[in-house]
Coordinates of N, CA and C in Angstrom, one line a residue:
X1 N 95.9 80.7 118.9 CA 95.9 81.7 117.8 C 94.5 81.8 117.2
X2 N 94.0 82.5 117.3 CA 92.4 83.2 116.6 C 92.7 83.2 114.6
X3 N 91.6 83.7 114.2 CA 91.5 84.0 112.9 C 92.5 85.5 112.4
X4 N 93.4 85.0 111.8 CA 93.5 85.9 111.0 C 93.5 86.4 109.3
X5 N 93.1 87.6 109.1 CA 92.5 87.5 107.8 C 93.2 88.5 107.0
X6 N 93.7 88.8 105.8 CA 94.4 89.6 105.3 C 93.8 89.7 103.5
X7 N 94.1 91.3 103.4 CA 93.6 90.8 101.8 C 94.7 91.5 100.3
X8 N 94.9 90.3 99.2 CA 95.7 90.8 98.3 C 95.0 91.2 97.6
X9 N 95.9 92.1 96.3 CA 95.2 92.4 94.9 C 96.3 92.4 93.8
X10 N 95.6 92.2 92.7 CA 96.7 92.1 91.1 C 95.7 92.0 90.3
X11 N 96.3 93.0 89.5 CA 94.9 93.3 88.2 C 93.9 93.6 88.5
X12 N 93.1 92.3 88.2 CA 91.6 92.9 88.7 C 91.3 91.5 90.0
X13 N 92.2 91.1 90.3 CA 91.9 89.9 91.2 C 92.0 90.3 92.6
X14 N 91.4 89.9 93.6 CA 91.5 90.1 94.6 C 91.0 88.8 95.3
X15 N 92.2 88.8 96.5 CA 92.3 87.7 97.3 C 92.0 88.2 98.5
X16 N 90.9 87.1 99.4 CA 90.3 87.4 100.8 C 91.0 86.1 101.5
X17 N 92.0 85.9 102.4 CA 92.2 84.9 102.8 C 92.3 84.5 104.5
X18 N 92.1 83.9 104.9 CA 92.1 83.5 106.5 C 92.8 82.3 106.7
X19 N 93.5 83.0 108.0 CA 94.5 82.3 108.7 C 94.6 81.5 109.9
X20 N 94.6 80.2 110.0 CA 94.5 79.7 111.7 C 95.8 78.6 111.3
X21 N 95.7 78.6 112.6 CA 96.6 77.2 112.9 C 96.4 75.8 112.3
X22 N 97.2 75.5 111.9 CA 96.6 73.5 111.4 C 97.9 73.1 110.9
X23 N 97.3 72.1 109.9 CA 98.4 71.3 109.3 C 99.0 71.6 108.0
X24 N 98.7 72.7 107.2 CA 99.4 73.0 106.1 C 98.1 73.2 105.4
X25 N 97.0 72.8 105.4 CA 96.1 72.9 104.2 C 95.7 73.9 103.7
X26 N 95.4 74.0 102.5 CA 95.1 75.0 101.6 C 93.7 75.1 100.7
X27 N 93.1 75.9 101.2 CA 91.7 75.7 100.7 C 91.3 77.2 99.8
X28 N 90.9 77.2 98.3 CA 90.4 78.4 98.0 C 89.4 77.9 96.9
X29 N 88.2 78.5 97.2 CA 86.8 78.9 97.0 C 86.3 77.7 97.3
X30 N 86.6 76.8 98.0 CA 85.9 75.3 98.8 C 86.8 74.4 97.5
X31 N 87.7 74.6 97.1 CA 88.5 74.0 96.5 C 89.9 73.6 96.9
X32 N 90.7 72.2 97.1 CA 92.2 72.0 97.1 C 93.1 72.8 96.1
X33 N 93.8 73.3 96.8 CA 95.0 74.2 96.3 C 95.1 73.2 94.5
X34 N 95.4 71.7 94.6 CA 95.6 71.3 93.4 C 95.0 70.7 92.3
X35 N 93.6 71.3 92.5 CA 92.3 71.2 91.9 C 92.1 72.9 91.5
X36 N 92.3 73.5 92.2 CA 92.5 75.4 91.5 C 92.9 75.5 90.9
X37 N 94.8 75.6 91.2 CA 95.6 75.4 90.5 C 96.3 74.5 90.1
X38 N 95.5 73.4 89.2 CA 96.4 72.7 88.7 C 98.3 72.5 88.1
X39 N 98.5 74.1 87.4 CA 99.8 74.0 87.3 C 100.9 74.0 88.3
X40 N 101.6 73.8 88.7 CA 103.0 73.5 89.5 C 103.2 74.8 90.0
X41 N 103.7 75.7 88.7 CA 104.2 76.9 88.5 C 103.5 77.8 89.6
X42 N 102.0 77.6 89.9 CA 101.3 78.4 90.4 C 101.2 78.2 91.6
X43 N 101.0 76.9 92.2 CA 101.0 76.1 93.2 C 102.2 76.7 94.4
X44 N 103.3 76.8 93.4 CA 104.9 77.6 93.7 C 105.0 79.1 94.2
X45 N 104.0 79.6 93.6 CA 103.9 81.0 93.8 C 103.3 81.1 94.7
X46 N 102.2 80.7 95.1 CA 101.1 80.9 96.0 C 101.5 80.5 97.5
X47 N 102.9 79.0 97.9 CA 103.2 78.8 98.7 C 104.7 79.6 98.7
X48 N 105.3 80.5 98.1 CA 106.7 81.5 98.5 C 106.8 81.8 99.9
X49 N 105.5 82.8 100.2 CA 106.0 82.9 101.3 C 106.1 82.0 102.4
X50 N 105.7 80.9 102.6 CA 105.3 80.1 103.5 C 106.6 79.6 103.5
X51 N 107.2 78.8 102.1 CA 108.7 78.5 102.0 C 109.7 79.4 102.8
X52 N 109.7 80.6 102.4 CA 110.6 81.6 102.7 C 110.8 81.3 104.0
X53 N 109.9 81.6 104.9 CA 109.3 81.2 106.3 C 109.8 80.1 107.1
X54 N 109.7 79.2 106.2 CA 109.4 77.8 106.9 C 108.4 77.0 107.5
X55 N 107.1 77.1 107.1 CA 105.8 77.8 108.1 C 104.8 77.0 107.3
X56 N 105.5 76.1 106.4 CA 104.6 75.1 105.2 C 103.2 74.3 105.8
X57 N 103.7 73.7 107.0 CA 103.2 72.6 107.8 C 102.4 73.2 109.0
X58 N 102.4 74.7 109.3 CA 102.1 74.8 110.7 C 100.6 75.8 110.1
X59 N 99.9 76.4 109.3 CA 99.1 77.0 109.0 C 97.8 76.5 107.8
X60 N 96.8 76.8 108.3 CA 95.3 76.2 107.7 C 95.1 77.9 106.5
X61 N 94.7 77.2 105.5 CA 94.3 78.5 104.9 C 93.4 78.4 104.1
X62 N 92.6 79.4 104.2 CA 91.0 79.4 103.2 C 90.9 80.6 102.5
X63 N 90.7 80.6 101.5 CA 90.7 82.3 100.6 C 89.7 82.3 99.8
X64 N 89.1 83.2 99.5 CA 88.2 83.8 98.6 C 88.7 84.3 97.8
X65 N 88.9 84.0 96.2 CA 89.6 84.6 95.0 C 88.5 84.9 94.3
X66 N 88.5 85.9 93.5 CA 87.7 86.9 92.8 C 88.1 87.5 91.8
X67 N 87.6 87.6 90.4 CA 88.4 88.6 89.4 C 89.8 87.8 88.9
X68 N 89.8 88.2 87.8 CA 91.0 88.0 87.0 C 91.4 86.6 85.9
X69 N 92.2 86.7 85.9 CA 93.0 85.4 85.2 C 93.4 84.5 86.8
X70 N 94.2 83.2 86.5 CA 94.5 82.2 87.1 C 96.2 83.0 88.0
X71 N 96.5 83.5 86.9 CA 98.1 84.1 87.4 C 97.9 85.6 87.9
X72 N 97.2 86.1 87.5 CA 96.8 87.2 88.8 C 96.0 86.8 90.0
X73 N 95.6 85.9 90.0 CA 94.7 85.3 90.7 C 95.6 85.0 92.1
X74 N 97.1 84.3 91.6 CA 98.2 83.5 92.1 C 98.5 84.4 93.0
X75 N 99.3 85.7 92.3 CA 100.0 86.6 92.7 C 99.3 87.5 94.1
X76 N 97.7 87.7 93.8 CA 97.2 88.3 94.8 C 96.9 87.4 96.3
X77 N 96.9 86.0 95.6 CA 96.6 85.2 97.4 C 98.2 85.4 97.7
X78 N 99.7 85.3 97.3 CA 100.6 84.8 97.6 C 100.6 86.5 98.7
X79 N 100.5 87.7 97.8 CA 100.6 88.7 98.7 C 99.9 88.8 99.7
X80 N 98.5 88.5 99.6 CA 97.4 88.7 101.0 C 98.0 86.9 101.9
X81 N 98.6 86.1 101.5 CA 99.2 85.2 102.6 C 100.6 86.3 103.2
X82 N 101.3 86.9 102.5 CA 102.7 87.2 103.2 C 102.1 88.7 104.1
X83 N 101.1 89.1 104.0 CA 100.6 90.1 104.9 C 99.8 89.8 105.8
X84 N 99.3 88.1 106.3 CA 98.7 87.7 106.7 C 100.0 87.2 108.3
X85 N 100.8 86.7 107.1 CA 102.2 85.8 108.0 C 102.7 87.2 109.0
X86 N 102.7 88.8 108.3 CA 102.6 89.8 109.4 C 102.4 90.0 109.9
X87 N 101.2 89.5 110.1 CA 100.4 90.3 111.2 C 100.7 89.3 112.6
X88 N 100.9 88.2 111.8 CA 101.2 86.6 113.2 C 102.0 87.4 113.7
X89 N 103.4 87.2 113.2 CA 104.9 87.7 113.4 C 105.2 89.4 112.7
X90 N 105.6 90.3 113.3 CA 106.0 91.5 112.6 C 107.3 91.3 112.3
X91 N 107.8 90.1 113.1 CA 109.3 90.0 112.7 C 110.2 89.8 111.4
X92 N 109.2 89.1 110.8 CA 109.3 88.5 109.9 C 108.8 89.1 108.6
X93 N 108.7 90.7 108.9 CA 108.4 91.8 107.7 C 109.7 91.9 106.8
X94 N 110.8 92.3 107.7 CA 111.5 92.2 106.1 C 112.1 91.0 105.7
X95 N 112.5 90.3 106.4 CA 112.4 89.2 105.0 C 111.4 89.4 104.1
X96 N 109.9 89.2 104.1 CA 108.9 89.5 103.0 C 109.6 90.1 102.6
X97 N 109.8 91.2 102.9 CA 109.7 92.1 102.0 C 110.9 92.7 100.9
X98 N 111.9 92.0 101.4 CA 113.3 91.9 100.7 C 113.1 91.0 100.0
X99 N 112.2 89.9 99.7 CA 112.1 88.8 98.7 C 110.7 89.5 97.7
X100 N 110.2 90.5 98.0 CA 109.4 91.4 97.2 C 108.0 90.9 97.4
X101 N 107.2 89.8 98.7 CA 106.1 89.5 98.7 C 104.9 90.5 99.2
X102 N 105.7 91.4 100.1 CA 104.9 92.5 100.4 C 104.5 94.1 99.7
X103 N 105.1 93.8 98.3 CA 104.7 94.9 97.5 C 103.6 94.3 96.4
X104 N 102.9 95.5 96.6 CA 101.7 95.5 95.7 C 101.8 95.6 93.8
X105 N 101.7 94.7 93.0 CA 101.9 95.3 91.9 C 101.0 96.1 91.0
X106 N 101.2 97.2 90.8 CA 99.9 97.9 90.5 C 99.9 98.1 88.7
X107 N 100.8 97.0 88.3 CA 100.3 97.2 86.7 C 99.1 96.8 86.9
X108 N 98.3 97.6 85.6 CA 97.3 97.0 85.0 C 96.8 97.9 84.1
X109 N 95.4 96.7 83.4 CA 95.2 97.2 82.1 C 95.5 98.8 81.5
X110 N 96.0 99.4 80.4 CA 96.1 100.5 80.4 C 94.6 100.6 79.4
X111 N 93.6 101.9 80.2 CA 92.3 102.0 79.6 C 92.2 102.7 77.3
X112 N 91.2 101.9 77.1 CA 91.3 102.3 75.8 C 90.9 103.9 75.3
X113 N 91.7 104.9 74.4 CA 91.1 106.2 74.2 C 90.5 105.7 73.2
X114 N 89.7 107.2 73.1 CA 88.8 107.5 71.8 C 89.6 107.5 70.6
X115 N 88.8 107.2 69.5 CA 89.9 107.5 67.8 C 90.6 107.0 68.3
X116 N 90.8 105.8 69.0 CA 91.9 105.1 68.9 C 91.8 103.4 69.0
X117 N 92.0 101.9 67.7 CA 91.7 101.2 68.2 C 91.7 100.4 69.6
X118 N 92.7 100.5 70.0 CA 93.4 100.4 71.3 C 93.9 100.7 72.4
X119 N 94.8 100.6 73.5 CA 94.8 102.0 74.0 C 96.3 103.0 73.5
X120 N 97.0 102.4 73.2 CA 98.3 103.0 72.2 C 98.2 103.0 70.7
X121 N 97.6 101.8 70.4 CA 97.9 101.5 68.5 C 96.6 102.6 68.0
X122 N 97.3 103.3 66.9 CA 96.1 104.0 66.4 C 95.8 103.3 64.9
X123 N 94.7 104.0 64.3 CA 94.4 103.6 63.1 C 95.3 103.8 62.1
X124 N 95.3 103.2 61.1 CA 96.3 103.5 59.9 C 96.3 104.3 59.1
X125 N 97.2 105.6 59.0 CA 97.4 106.5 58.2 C 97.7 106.6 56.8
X126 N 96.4 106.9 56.1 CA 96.3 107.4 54.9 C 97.0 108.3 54.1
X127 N 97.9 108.6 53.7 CA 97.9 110.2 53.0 C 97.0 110.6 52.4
X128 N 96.2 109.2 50.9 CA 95.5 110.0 50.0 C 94.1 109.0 50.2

C-alpha cells in the first residue's frame, strides 16, 4: 500500500494527513498524538474512526494541522482520517458515514456587521 493522503476542515482548521501501513502510530506536526493532545477527550475523537473500523493497530499516520483551536483542530484530522480510511476501502463508506465522520461541519464564526458591537448584539437603546 502506497501513501495515502486526505484532507479535513472545521472552523478555521484544516487537517493535511497521510496514510501508510504500520503499527498504529500517530504523528501530527512532528509531535505524539499524546503530547498534542493532551486531553483524553480529544485523543477519542481523533481515533473514532479507526475504532469504528477496527483499523487501530494496522495504520501509520502523519498530519499537518493548521488554524484554529485544539477542538476544531480534533474534529478536522478525525474527518480527513475517515476520508482517508475511503479511499483504502470504499466499503467501508457508509459505516463512516452513518456514524457522521464523513460530513463536513460547516458552522462557523458568524462575521461581525457595521453599527453593530458584535455580529447579532447591538448597542443599547436609548430613548432620551
Amino acid at each position: 500500500m502506497e501513501l495515502i493522503n486526505a484532507i479535513g476542515r472545521r472552523k478555521s482548521s484544516v487537517a493535511r494527513v497521510y496514510l501508510s501501513e504500520g503499527t498504529g502510530k500517530i504523528t501530527i506536526n512532528k509531535k505524539d498524538i499524546t503530547v498534542y493532545f493532551p486531553s483524553a477527550i480529544l485523543q477519542f475523537v481523533v481515533k473514532q474512526p479507526l475504532q469504528l473500523l477496527e483499523a487501530e493497530g494496522k495504520y501509520d499516520i502523519k498530519a499537518n494541522l493548521d488554524g484554529g483551536g485544539f477542538t476544531g483542530q480534533s474534529q478536522a484530522l478525525r474527518l480527513a482520517i475517515a476520508r482517508a480510511l475511503v479511499k483504502i476501502n470504499a466499503e467501508d463508506k457508509k459505516a463512516l458515514k452513518d456514524a457522521g465522520f464523513l460530513t463536513r461541519d460547516s458552522r462557523a464564526v458568524e462575521r461581525k456587521k457595521p453599527g453593530q458591537p458584535k455580529a447579532r448584539r447591538r448597542f443599547q437603546f436609548s430613548k432620551r
